[in-house]
mmCIF file of C-alpha atoms in Angstrom:
data_model
loop_
_atom_site.group_PDB
_atom_site.id
_atom_site.type_symbol
_atom_site.label_atom_id
_atom_site.label_comp_id
_atom_site.label_asym_id
_atom_site.label_seq_id
_atom_site.Cartn_x
_atom_site.Cartn_y
_atom_site.Cartn_z
ATOM 1 C CA MET A 1 87.929 92.684 116.500
ATOM 2 C CA VAL A 2 87.446 96.333 115.574
ATOM 3 C CA MET A 3 90.783 97.204 117.133
ATOM 4 C CA MET A 4 92.523 94.465 115.144
ATOM 5 C CA ILE A 5 90.989 95.702 111.906
ATOM 6 C CA THR A 6 91.944 99.281 112.744
ATOM 7 C CA LYS A 7 95.505 98.281 113.582
ATOM 8 C CA SER A 8 95.814 96.297 110.353
ATOM 9 C CA LEU A 9 94.396 99.185 108.345
ATOM 10 C CA ILE A 10 96.751 101.682 109.959
ATOM 11 C CA LEU A 11 99.711 99.402 109.226
ATOM 12 C CA THR A 12 98.657 99.080 105.600
ATOM 13 C CA TYR A 13 98.387 102.842 105.169
ATOM 14 C CA LEU A 14 101.748 103.216 106.907
ATOM 15 C CA TYR A 15 103.366 100.870 104.385
ATOM 16 C CA LEU A 16 101.781 102.806 101.526
ATOM 17 C CA LEU A 17 103.005 106.090 102.994
ATOM 18 C CA ILE A 18 106.525 104.701 103.313
ATOM 19 C CA TYR A 19 106.436 103.470 99.699
ATOM 20 C CA ILE A 20 105.185 106.795 98.331
ATOM 21 C CA SER A 21 107.702 108.751 100.427
ATOM 22 C CA LEU A 22 110.671 106.589 99.449
ATOM 23 C CA SER A 23 109.716 106.473 95.783
ATOM 24 C CA SER A 24 109.334 110.238 95.565
ATOM 25 C CA GLY A 25 112.389 110.829 97.725
ATOM 26 C CA VAL A 26 114.694 108.623 95.666
ATOM 27 C CA ILE A 27 113.691 110.324 92.417
ATOM 28 C CA LEU A 28 114.178 113.819 93.844
ATOM 29 C CA TYR A 29 117.436 112.738 95.505
ATOM 30 C CA ASN A 30 118.809 111.371 92.218
ATOM 31 C CA LYS A 31 117.834 114.552 90.398
ATOM 32 C CA TRP A 32 119.508 116.670 93.079
ATOM 33 C CA VAL A 33 122.736 114.649 92.932
ATOM 34 C CA LEU A 34 122.938 114.671 89.134
ATOM 35 C CA SER A 35 121.804 118.261 88.593
ATOM 36 C CA ARG A 36 124.569 120.663 87.594
ATOM 37 C CA SER A 37 122.873 123.465 89.506
ATOM 38 C CA HIS A 38 122.750 121.548 92.798
ATOM 39 C CA PHE A 39 125.156 118.800 93.922
ATOM 40 C CA ASN A 40 126.710 118.849 90.453
ATOM 41 C CA PHE A 41 127.601 115.198 89.901
ATOM 42 C CA PRO A 42 126.608 114.811 86.220
ATOM 43 C CA PHE A 43 127.656 111.165 85.949
ATOM 44 C CA PRO A 44 124.521 108.983 85.814
ATOM 45 C CA ILE A 45 126.378 105.784 84.952
ATOM 46 C CA THR A 46 128.629 106.198 87.958
ATOM 47 C CA LEU A 47 125.652 106.821 90.222
ATOM 48 C CA THR A 48 123.889 103.737 88.892
ATOM 49 C CA MET A 49 127.030 101.621 89.384
ATOM 50 C CA ILE A 50 127.212 102.794 92.998
ATOM 51 C CA HIS A 51 123.634 101.646 93.495
ATOM 52 C CA MET A 52 124.347 98.275 91.896
ATOM 53 C CA ALA A 53 127.516 97.729 93.906
ATOM 54 C CA PHE A 54 125.766 98.622 97.152
ATOM 55 C CA SER A 55 122.733 96.468 96.407
ATOM 56 C CA GLY A 56 124.863 93.525 95.333
ATOM 57 C CA ALA A 57 127.003 93.786 98.468
ATOM 58 C CA VAL A 58 123.981 93.916 100.779
ATOM 59 C CA ALA A 59 122.373 90.978 98.962
ATOM 60 C CA PHE A 60 125.608 88.963 99.243
ATOM 61 C CA VAL A 61 125.768 89.532 102.992
ATOM 62 C CA LEU A 62 122.115 88.567 103.429
ATOM 63 C CA VAL A 63 122.425 85.425 101.308
ATOM 64 C CA ARG A 64 125.916 84.112 102.038
ATOM 65 C CA VAL A 65 126.834 85.532 105.445
ATOM 66 C CA LEU A 66 123.628 86.003 107.407
ATOM 67 C CA LYS A 67 121.778 83.351 105.357
ATOM 68 C CA VAL A 68 118.507 85.256 105.607
ATOM 69 C CA VAL A 69 117.389 83.555 102.400
ATOM 70 C CA ALA A 70 118.776 80.601 100.495
ATOM 71 C CA PRO A 71 120.124 81.044 96.957
ATOM 72 C CA VAL A 72 118.137 79.401 94.189
ATOM 73 C CA LYS A 73 119.468 76.509 92.141
ATOM 74 C CA MET A 74 121.227 78.569 89.506
ATOM 75 C CA THR A 75 123.007 76.752 86.704
ATOM 76 C CA LEU A 76 125.467 78.287 84.256
ATOM 77 C CA GLU A 77 122.990 77.739 81.424
ATOM 78 C CA ILE A 78 120.197 79.573 83.258
ATOM 79 C CA TYR A 79 122.538 82.381 84.267
ATOM 80 C CA VAL A 80 123.828 82.940 80.731
ATOM 81 C CA THR A 81 120.493 82.610 78.945
ATOM 82 C CA CYS A 82 118.273 84.334 81.522
ATOM 83 C CA VAL A 83 120.117 86.466 84.066
ATOM 84 C CA VAL A 84 122.619 88.003 81.654
ATOM 85 C CA PRO A 85 120.116 89.406 79.110
ATOM 86 C CA ILE A 86 117.769 90.579 81.864
ATOM 87 C CA SER A 87 120.675 92.307 83.614
ATOM 88 C CA ALA A 88 121.740 93.960 80.366
ATOM 89 C CA PHE A 89 118.348 95.571 79.778
ATOM 90 C CA PHE A 90 117.981 96.404 83.440
ATOM 91 C CA ALA A 91 121.316 98.233 83.408
ATOM 92 C CA SER A 92 120.325 99.998 80.182
ATOM 93 C CA SER A 93 116.992 101.182 81.573
ATOM 94 C CA LEU A 94 118.684 102.645 84.646
ATOM 95 C CA TRP A 95 121.481 104.214 82.625
ATOM 96 C CA PHE A 96 119.143 105.952 80.154
ATOM 97 C CA GLY A 97 116.589 106.854 82.813
ATOM 98 C CA ASN A 98 119.149 108.496 85.081
ATOM 99 C CA THR A 99 120.788 110.299 82.164
ATOM 100 C CA ALA A 100 117.450 111.934 81.357
ATOM 101 C CA TYR A 101 117.677 113.860 84.652
ATOM 102 C CA LEU A 102 120.512 115.889 83.144
ATOM 103 C CA TYR A 103 118.253 117.304 80.439
ATOM 104 C CA ILE A 104 114.602 117.375 81.504
ATOM 105 C CA SER A 105 112.610 118.034 84.659
ATOM 106 C CA VAL A 106 111.358 115.452 87.153
ATOM 107 C CA ALA A 107 107.760 116.428 86.379
ATOM 108 C CA PHE A 108 108.165 115.856 82.648
ATOM 109 C CA ILE A 109 109.966 112.563 83.257
ATOM 110 C CA GLN A 110 107.022 111.329 85.320
ATOM 111 C CA MET A 111 104.679 112.302 82.498
ATOM 112 C CA LEU A 112 106.758 110.385 79.979
ATOM 113 C CA LYS A 113 106.657 107.340 82.255
ATOM 114 C CA ALA A 114 102.958 107.080 81.450
ATOM 115 C CA LEU A 115 104.213 105.402 78.267
ATOM 116 C CA MET A 116 105.227 102.348 80.295
ATOM 117 C CA PRO A 117 102.013 100.375 79.547
ATOM 118 C CA VAL A 118 102.411 101.183 75.854
ATOM 119 C CA ALA A 119 106.013 99.982 75.813
ATOM 120 C CA THR A 120 105.192 96.860 77.816
ATOM 121 C CA PHE A 121 102.278 95.946 75.548
ATOM 122 C CA LEU A 122 104.333 96.448 72.369
ATOM 123 C CA MET A 123 107.247 94.403 73.702
ATOM 124 C CA ALA A 124 104.882 91.656 74.866
ATOM 125 C CA VAL A 125 103.297 91.471 71.408
ATOM 126 C CA LEU A 126 106.699 91.380 69.701
ATOM 127 C CA CYS A 127 107.888 88.627 72.041
ATOM 128 C CA GLY A 128 104.704 86.627 71.611
ATOM 129 C CA THR A 129 103.528 86.812 75.226
ATOM 130 C CA ASP A 130 100.481 88.935 74.330
ATOM 131 C CA THR A 131 98.219 89.232 71.311
ATOM 132 C CA PRO A 132 97.147 92.411 69.481
ATOM 133 C CA ARG A 133 93.725 93.526 70.667
ATOM 134 C CA CYS A 134 91.555 96.403 69.539
ATOM 135 C CA ASP A 135 90.653 97.557 73.055
ATOM 136 C CA LEU A 136 94.265 97.641 74.216
ATOM 137 C CA PHE A 137 95.378 99.269 70.963
ATOM 138 C CA LEU A 138 92.872 102.106 71.406
ATOM 139 C CA ASN A 139 93.971 102.386 75.022
ATOM 140 C CA MET A 140 97.596 102.729 73.905
ATOM 141 C CA LEU A 141 96.577 105.475 71.477
ATOM 142 C CA LEU A 142 94.914 107.364 74.337
ATOM 143 C CA VAL A 143 98.045 107.138 76.497
ATOM 144 C CA SER A 144 100.273 108.176 73.588
ATOM 145 C CA LEU A 145 98.003 111.118 72.768
ATOM 146 C CA GLY A 146 98.217 112.330 76.344
ATOM 147 C CA VAL A 147 102.009 112.118 76.349
ATOM 148 C CA VAL A 148 102.202 114.000 73.023
ATOM 149 C CA VAL A 149 99.981 116.784 74.371
ATOM 150 C CA SER A 150 102.036 116.948 77.566
ATOM 151 C CA SER A 151 105.276 117.097 75.560
ATOM 152 C CA TYR A 152 103.888 119.863 73.354
ATOM 153 C CA GLY A 153 103.150 121.899 76.452
ATOM 154 C CA GLU A 154 106.598 121.391 77.996
ATOM 155 C CA ILE A 155 108.375 124.739 78.245
ATOM 156 C CA HIS A 156 111.877 123.306 78.551
ATOM 157 C CA PHE A 157 111.427 120.473 76.068
ATOM 158 C CA ASN A 158 114.704 118.755 75.242
ATOM 159 C CA ILE A 159 114.824 116.139 72.510
ATOM 160 C CA VAL A 160 117.960 114.487 73.897
ATOM 161 C CA GLY A 161 116.549 114.059 77.381
ATOM 162 C CA THR A 162 113.226 112.848 75.995
ATOM 163 C CA ALA A 163 114.993 110.306 73.791
ATOM 164 C CA TYR A 164 116.993 109.008 76.764
ATOM 165 C CA GLN A 165 113.870 108.624 78.908
ATOM 166 C CA VAL A 166 111.772 106.925 76.219
ATOM 167 C CA THR A 167 114.651 104.572 75.399
ATOM 168 C CA GLY A 168 114.959 103.723 79.074
ATOM 169 C CA ILE A 169 111.228 103.004 79.258
ATOM 170 C CA PHE A 170 111.377 100.573 76.342
ATOM 171 C CA ALA A 171 114.491 98.919 77.773
ATOM 172 C CA GLU A 172 112.640 98.419 81.060
ATOM 173 C CA ALA A 173 109.586 97.072 79.238
ATOM 174 C CA LEU A 174 111.728 94.577 77.351
ATOM 175 C CA ARG A 175 113.385 93.523 80.589
ATOM 176 C CA LEU A 176 110.001 92.862 82.163
ATOM 177 C CA VAL A 177 108.850 90.799 79.205
ATOM 178 C CA LEU A 178 112.116 88.858 79.096
ATOM 179 C CA THR A 179 111.788 88.161 82.804
ATOM 180 C CA GLN A 180 108.401 86.618 82.191
ATOM 181 C CA VAL A 181 109.504 84.685 79.126
ATOM 182 C CA LEU A 182 112.864 83.467 80.380
ATOM 183 C CA LEU A 183 112.599 83.035 84.145
ATOM 184 C CA GLN A 184 109.022 81.777 84.294
ATOM 185 C CA LYS A 185 109.660 79.197 81.596
ATOM 186 C CA LYS A 186 112.595 77.952 83.634
ATOM 187 C CA GLY A 187 110.384 77.804 86.694
ATOM 188 C CA LEU A 188 112.778 80.130 88.502
ATOM 189 C CA THR A 189 111.348 82.393 91.200
ATOM 190 C CA LEU A 190 113.414 85.177 92.729
ATOM 191 C CA ASN A 191 112.592 87.313 95.727
ATOM 192 C CA PRO A 192 113.953 90.872 96.105
ATOM 193 C CA ILE A 193 117.116 89.669 97.846
ATOM 194 C CA THR A 194 118.028 86.832 95.486
ATOM 195 C CA SER A 195 117.186 88.941 92.436
ATOM 196 C CA LEU A 196 119.673 91.569 93.579
ATOM 197 C CA TYR A 197 122.154 88.864 94.474
ATOM 198 C CA TYR A 198 122.217 87.574 90.889
ATOM 199 C CA ILE A 199 121.313 90.608 88.786
ATOM 200 C CA ALA A 200 123.040 93.551 90.489
ATOM 201 C CA PRO A 201 126.644 92.297 89.976
ATOM 202 C CA CYS A 202 125.930 91.442 86.342
ATOM 203 C CA SER A 203 124.335 94.853 85.752
ATOM 204 C CA PHE A 204 127.382 96.481 87.326
ATOM 205 C CA LEU A 205 129.636 94.732 84.813
ATOM 206 C CA PHE A 206 127.470 95.810 81.885
ATOM 207 C CA LEU A 207 127.652 99.412 83.053
ATOM 208 C CA PHE A 208 131.428 99.296 83.423
ATOM 209 C CA VAL A 209 132.069 99.430 79.657
ATOM 210 C CA PRO A 210 130.041 102.614 78.939
ATOM 211 C CA TRP A 211 131.395 104.132 82.165
ATOM 212 C CA PHE A 212 134.994 103.472 81.102
ATOM 213 C CA LEU A 213 134.409 104.965 77.649
ATOM 214 C CA LEU A 214 132.072 107.854 78.468
ATOM 215 C CA GLU A 215 132.449 109.000 82.064
ATOM 216 C CA LYS A 216 135.872 107.940 83.279
ATOM 217 C CA PRO A 217 137.766 110.391 81.003
ATOM 218 C CA ALA A 218 135.467 113.260 82.041
ATOM 219 C CA MET A 219 135.824 112.429 85.737
ATOM 220 C CA GLU A 220 139.608 112.420 85.446
ATOM 221 C CA SER A 221 139.636 115.828 83.780
ATOM 222 C CA GLN A 222 137.428 117.429 86.431
ATOM 223 C CA GLU A 223 137.705 117.864 90.146
ATOM 224 C CA ILE A 224 134.980 115.590 91.435
ATOM 225 C CA THR A 225 133.590 116.035 94.925
ATOM 226 C CA PHE A 226 132.844 112.588 96.317
ATOM 227 C CA ASN A 227 130.819 112.857 99.490
ATOM 228 C CA PHE A 228 130.579 109.382 101.026
ATOM 229 C CA TRP A 229 127.452 110.089 103.057
ATOM 230 C CA ILE A 230 125.587 111.558 100.104
ATOM 231 C CA PHE A 231 126.130 108.493 97.946
ATOM 232 C CA PHE A 232 125.680 106.051 100.822
ATOM 233 C CA THR A 233 122.303 107.482 101.852
ATOM 234 C CA ASN A 234 121.241 107.757 98.224
ATOM 235 C CA ALA A 235 121.957 104.065 97.614
ATOM 236 C CA LEU A 236 120.414 103.113 100.960
ATOM 237 C CA PHE A 237 117.143 104.905 100.168
ATOM 238 C CA ALA A 238 116.997 103.242 96.757
ATOM 239 C CA LEU A 239 117.482 99.818 98.349
ATOM 240 C CA ALA A 240 114.849 100.565 100.983
ATOM 241 C CA LEU A 241 112.413 101.537 98.220
ATOM 242 C CA ASN A 242 112.810 98.150 96.591
ATOM 243 C CA PHE A 243 111.939 96.333 99.799
ATOM 244 C CA SER A 244 109.066 98.707 100.581
ATOM 245 C CA ILE A 245 107.424 97.811 97.252
ATOM 246 C CA PHE A 246 107.717 94.137 98.130
ATOM 247 C CA LEU A 247 106.193 94.720 101.571
ATOM 248 C CA VAL A 248 103.310 96.771 100.210
ATOM 249 C CA ILE A 249 102.481 94.145 97.590
ATOM 250 C CA GLY A 250 102.533 91.451 100.252
ATOM 251 C CA ARG A 251 100.311 93.516 102.512
ATOM 252 C CA THR A 252 97.808 94.704 99.920
ATOM 253 C CA GLY A 253 98.266 93.638 96.317
ATOM 254 C CA ALA A 254 99.525 94.682 92.920
ATOM 255 C CA ILE A 255 96.413 96.705 92.116
ATOM 256 C CA THR A 256 96.722 98.718 95.309
ATOM 257 C CA VAL A 257 100.351 99.481 94.533
ATOM 258 C CA ARG A 258 99.390 100.645 91.070
ATOM 259 C CA VAL A 259 96.818 103.015 92.510
ATOM 260 C CA ALA A 260 99.360 104.247 95.053
ATOM 261 C CA GLY A 261 101.791 104.754 92.188
ATOM 262 C CA VAL A 262 99.319 107.035 90.415
ATOM 263 C CA LEU A 263 98.916 109.089 93.589
ATOM 264 C CA LYS A 264 102.679 109.176 94.009
ATOM 265 C CA ASP A 265 103.165 110.506 90.487
ATOM 266 C CA TRP A 266 100.816 113.445 91.064
ATOM 267 C CA ILE A 267 102.455 114.218 94.402
ATOM 268 C CA LEU A 268 105.908 113.997 92.846
ATOM 269 C CA ILE A 269 105.006 116.236 89.928
ATOM 270 C CA ALA A 270 103.684 118.899 92.285
ATOM 271 C CA LEU A 271 106.519 118.507 94.786
ATOM 272 C CA SER A 272 109.243 118.707 92.147
ATOM 273 C CA THR A 273 108.112 122.185 91.137
ATOM 274 C CA PHE A 274 108.851 123.379 94.693
ATOM 275 C CA VAL A 275 112.123 121.497 95.169
ATOM 276 C CA PHE A 276 113.415 122.509 91.741
ATOM 277 C CA PRO A 277 112.038 125.986 90.929
ATOM 278 C CA GLU A 278 113.387 125.735 87.386
ATOM 279 C CA SER A 279 110.683 123.117 86.711
ATOM 280 C CA MET A 280 107.548 124.786 85.415
ATOM 281 C CA LEU A 281 104.169 123.230 84.665
ATOM 282 C CA THR A 282 101.801 124.476 81.972
ATOM 283 C CA GLY A 283 98.132 123.840 81.391
ATOM 284 C CA LEU A 284 98.949 121.544 78.464
ATOM 285 C CA ASN A 285 101.316 119.563 80.698
ATOM 286 C CA ILE A 286 98.557 118.853 83.177
ATOM 287 C CA ILE A 287 95.863 118.191 80.554
ATOM 288 C CA GLY A 288 98.128 115.860 78.595
ATOM 289 C CA TYR A 289 99.181 113.921 81.664
ATOM 290 C CA ALA A 290 95.549 113.638 82.804
ATOM 291 C CA ILE A 291 94.649 112.138 79.420
ATOM 292 C CA ALA A 292 97.560 109.704 79.588
ATOM 293 C CA LEU A 293 96.656 108.805 83.152
ATOM 294 C CA CYS A 294 93.112 107.945 82.106
ATOM 295 C CA GLY A 295 94.638 105.555 79.590
ATOM 296 C CA VAL A 296 96.877 103.999 82.239
ATOM 297 C CA VAL A 297 93.934 103.502 84.607
ATOM 298 C CA LEU A 298 91.871 101.973 81.807
ATOM 299 C CA TYR A 299 94.777 99.676 80.925
ATOM 300 C CA ASN A 300 94.982 98.442 84.514
ATOM 301 C CA TYR A 301 91.212 97.879 84.530
ATOM 302 C CA ILE A 302 91.347 95.824 81.327
ATOM 303 C CA LYS A 303 94.174 93.697 82.699
ATOM 304 C CA MET A 304 92.302 93.215 85.961
ATOM 305 C CA LYS A 305 89.202 92.178 84.033
ATOM 306 C CA ASP A 306 91.231 89.684 82.003
ATOM 307 C CA ALA A 307 92.716 88.215 85.174
ATOM 308 C CA ARG A 308 89.248 87.739 86.671
ATOM 309 C CA ALA A 309 87.997 86.111 83.483
ATOM 310 C CA ASN A 310 90.856 83.634 83.714
ATOM 311 C CA ASN A 311 90.181 83.002 87.395
ATOM 312 C CA GLN A 312 93.509 84.598 88.258
ATOM 313 C CA LEU A 313 92.333 87.166 90.754
ATOM 314 C CA PRO A 314 95.036 89.315 92.293
ATOM 315 C CA ILE A 315 95.869 88.538 95.855
ATOM 316 C CA ASP A 316 94.202 91.638 97.111
ATOM 317 C CA VAL A 317 90.873 90.342 95.802
ATOM 318 C CA TRP A 318 90.933 87.126 97.811
ATOM 319 C CA PRO A 319 89.636 86.993 101.381
ATOM 320 C CA ASP A 320 92.333 86.880 104.011
ATOM 321 C CA LYS A 321 91.385 83.621 105.675
ATOM 322 C CA GLY A 322 92.620 80.521 103.961
ATOM 323 C CA LYS A 323 94.511 82.522 101.346
ATOM 324 C CA LEU A 324 97.851 83.044 103.057
ATOM 325 C CA LEU A 325 99.484 80.155 101.247
ATOM 326 C CA LEU A 326 98.175 81.410 97.927
ATOM 327 C CA LYS A 327 99.585 84.827 98.682
ATOM 328 C CA GLU A 328 103.037 83.415 99.376
ATOM 329 C CA ARG A 329 103.053 81.409 96.175
ATOM 330 C CA LYS A 330 101.897 84.256 93.975
ATOM 331 C CA LEU A 331 103.703 87.165 95.594
ATOM 332 C CA ASP A 332 106.614 87.152 93.183
ATOM 333 C CA LYS A 333 104.348 86.797 90.186
ATOM 334 C CA LYS A 334 102.304 89.732 91.361
ATOM 335 C CA SER A 335 105.300 91.906 91.816
ATOM 336 C CA SER A 336 106.231 91.402 88.235
ATOM 337 C CA GLU A 337 102.887 92.562 87.023
ATOM 338 C CA LEU A 338 103.435 96.074 88.272
ATOM 339 C CA HIS A 339 104.567 99.040 86.269
ATOM 340 C CA ASN A 340 107.459 101.101 88.880
ATOM 341 C CA PRO A 341 112.879 102.777 90.364
ATOM 342 C CA ASN A 342 116.595 103.814 91.095
ATOM 343 C CA GLY A 343 113.040 105.745 88.818
ATOM 344 C CA ASP A 344 115.486 106.297 89.446
ATOM 345 C CA ASP A 345 116.151 105.214 88.651
ATOM 346 C CA GLY A 346 118.197 104.026 91.242
ATOM 347 C CA GLY A 347 118.512 100.584 90.314
ATOM 348 C CA GLY A 348 116.049 97.949 91.123
ATOM 349 C CA ILE A 349 115.548 94.611 89.615
ATOM 350 C CA SER A 350 112.141 93.271 89.307
ATOM 351 C CA PRO A 351 110.331 91.460 86.640
ATOM 352 C CA LEU A 352 107.111 93.329 86.988
ATOM 353 C CA PRO A 353 105.941 95.625 84.360
ATOM 354 C CA ALA A 354 105.531 98.318 86.406
ATOM 355 C CA VAL A 355 105.184 99.432 89.537
ATOM 356 C CA VAL A 356 108.378 99.682 88.764
ATOM 357 C CA ASP A 357 109.975 102.293 90.079
ATOM 358 C CA GLU A 358 112.882 102.758 88.103
ATOM 359 C CA GLU A 359 114.407 103.931 91.200
ATOM 360 C CA ALA A 360 114.747 100.670 92.873
ATOM 361 C CA PRO A 361 116.514 97.426 92.267
ATOM 362 C CA PRO A 362 114.955 94.598 90.318
ATOM 363 C CA ILE A 363 112.493 92.458 92.072
ATOM 364 C CA PRO A 364 111.831 89.291 90.227
ATOM 365 C CA ASN A 365 108.524 89.029 88.897
ATOM 366 C CA SER A 366 107.215 91.817 87.168
ATOM 367 C CA CYS A 367 108.129 95.199 87.614
ATOM 368 C CA LEU A 368 109.778 96.011 90.822
ATOM 369 C CA SER A 369 112.732 98.131 90.203
ATOM 370 C CA HIS A 370 113.955 101.366 91.427
ATOM 371 C CA ILE A 371 117.162 100.839 93.171
ATOM 372 C CA SER A 372 118.910 102.922 91.111
#
């Protein structure tokens, strides 16, 4: 019995380690590829389109060729009214998020991402899925204050890069809310594979227009070095991140992933200063992010408390025995309640609010998304 518990615990920590490693790795990899002082491929839309094309192709093979999962009953009406708008905001969040890497550091980007709960709450209130509350409003002020302090202490502050990142955050928040409003009302549940199968191709098409107008002329006028293995491994890591989030949620729960995400952010901030020496942290950076992080933790606690009050305990709160069926039924819903990446901003598609790693592809339900 003890050995079984130990083995299960080791496996859980292994999954968490894989998630943290992939999430951090994808973000640093994207920054390295896009940075003009490193790989020098300053075309974020192109990189995101590569992620979407790769993810869509893999999903197609898994669904139509290998038949690992069955496609959902998708009608033209559901596709146009649900998938298309969600794909549009998903593509926008990845586009703006990846573009921010051209102007600001990885560490500062992670600090700005603390605004995700604020953006999600505001979008939810505007869309009518949440109601204004004093406790959450004060919590949002705390997070915003921390981000402002962190921004004030940023040595290489760039208004353009900050605007791109904040816009990407709000686009992602709106996508998460729309996923809840549109897909859940239709009773449509997507797993990581089927979400990529439907959303990745549509996101690719949305990105084609800005790519044709903004990046295609620049790419034609420059000698671009296209290294197949660099882009292949970059897209592969982003795809693997998306699935690792899904596995971790299934093994532990949304709350655990959120906590792991906080740990990952601190590790990534510290690691980025070594990988990219031009990134410098100041005392105000750290103090501001600590304040914002307190707000994020408090936000998660309030949401957890609300879920308990409504008898909607997260899966990781239920005992294991007799709860397996419940876990299967609620797994997708849980995923969409996270805040997360191709954090990429690689390109993921998930309805959650945020574990989202902007670095992975969209996982239906709440916030899984970092494939790009």
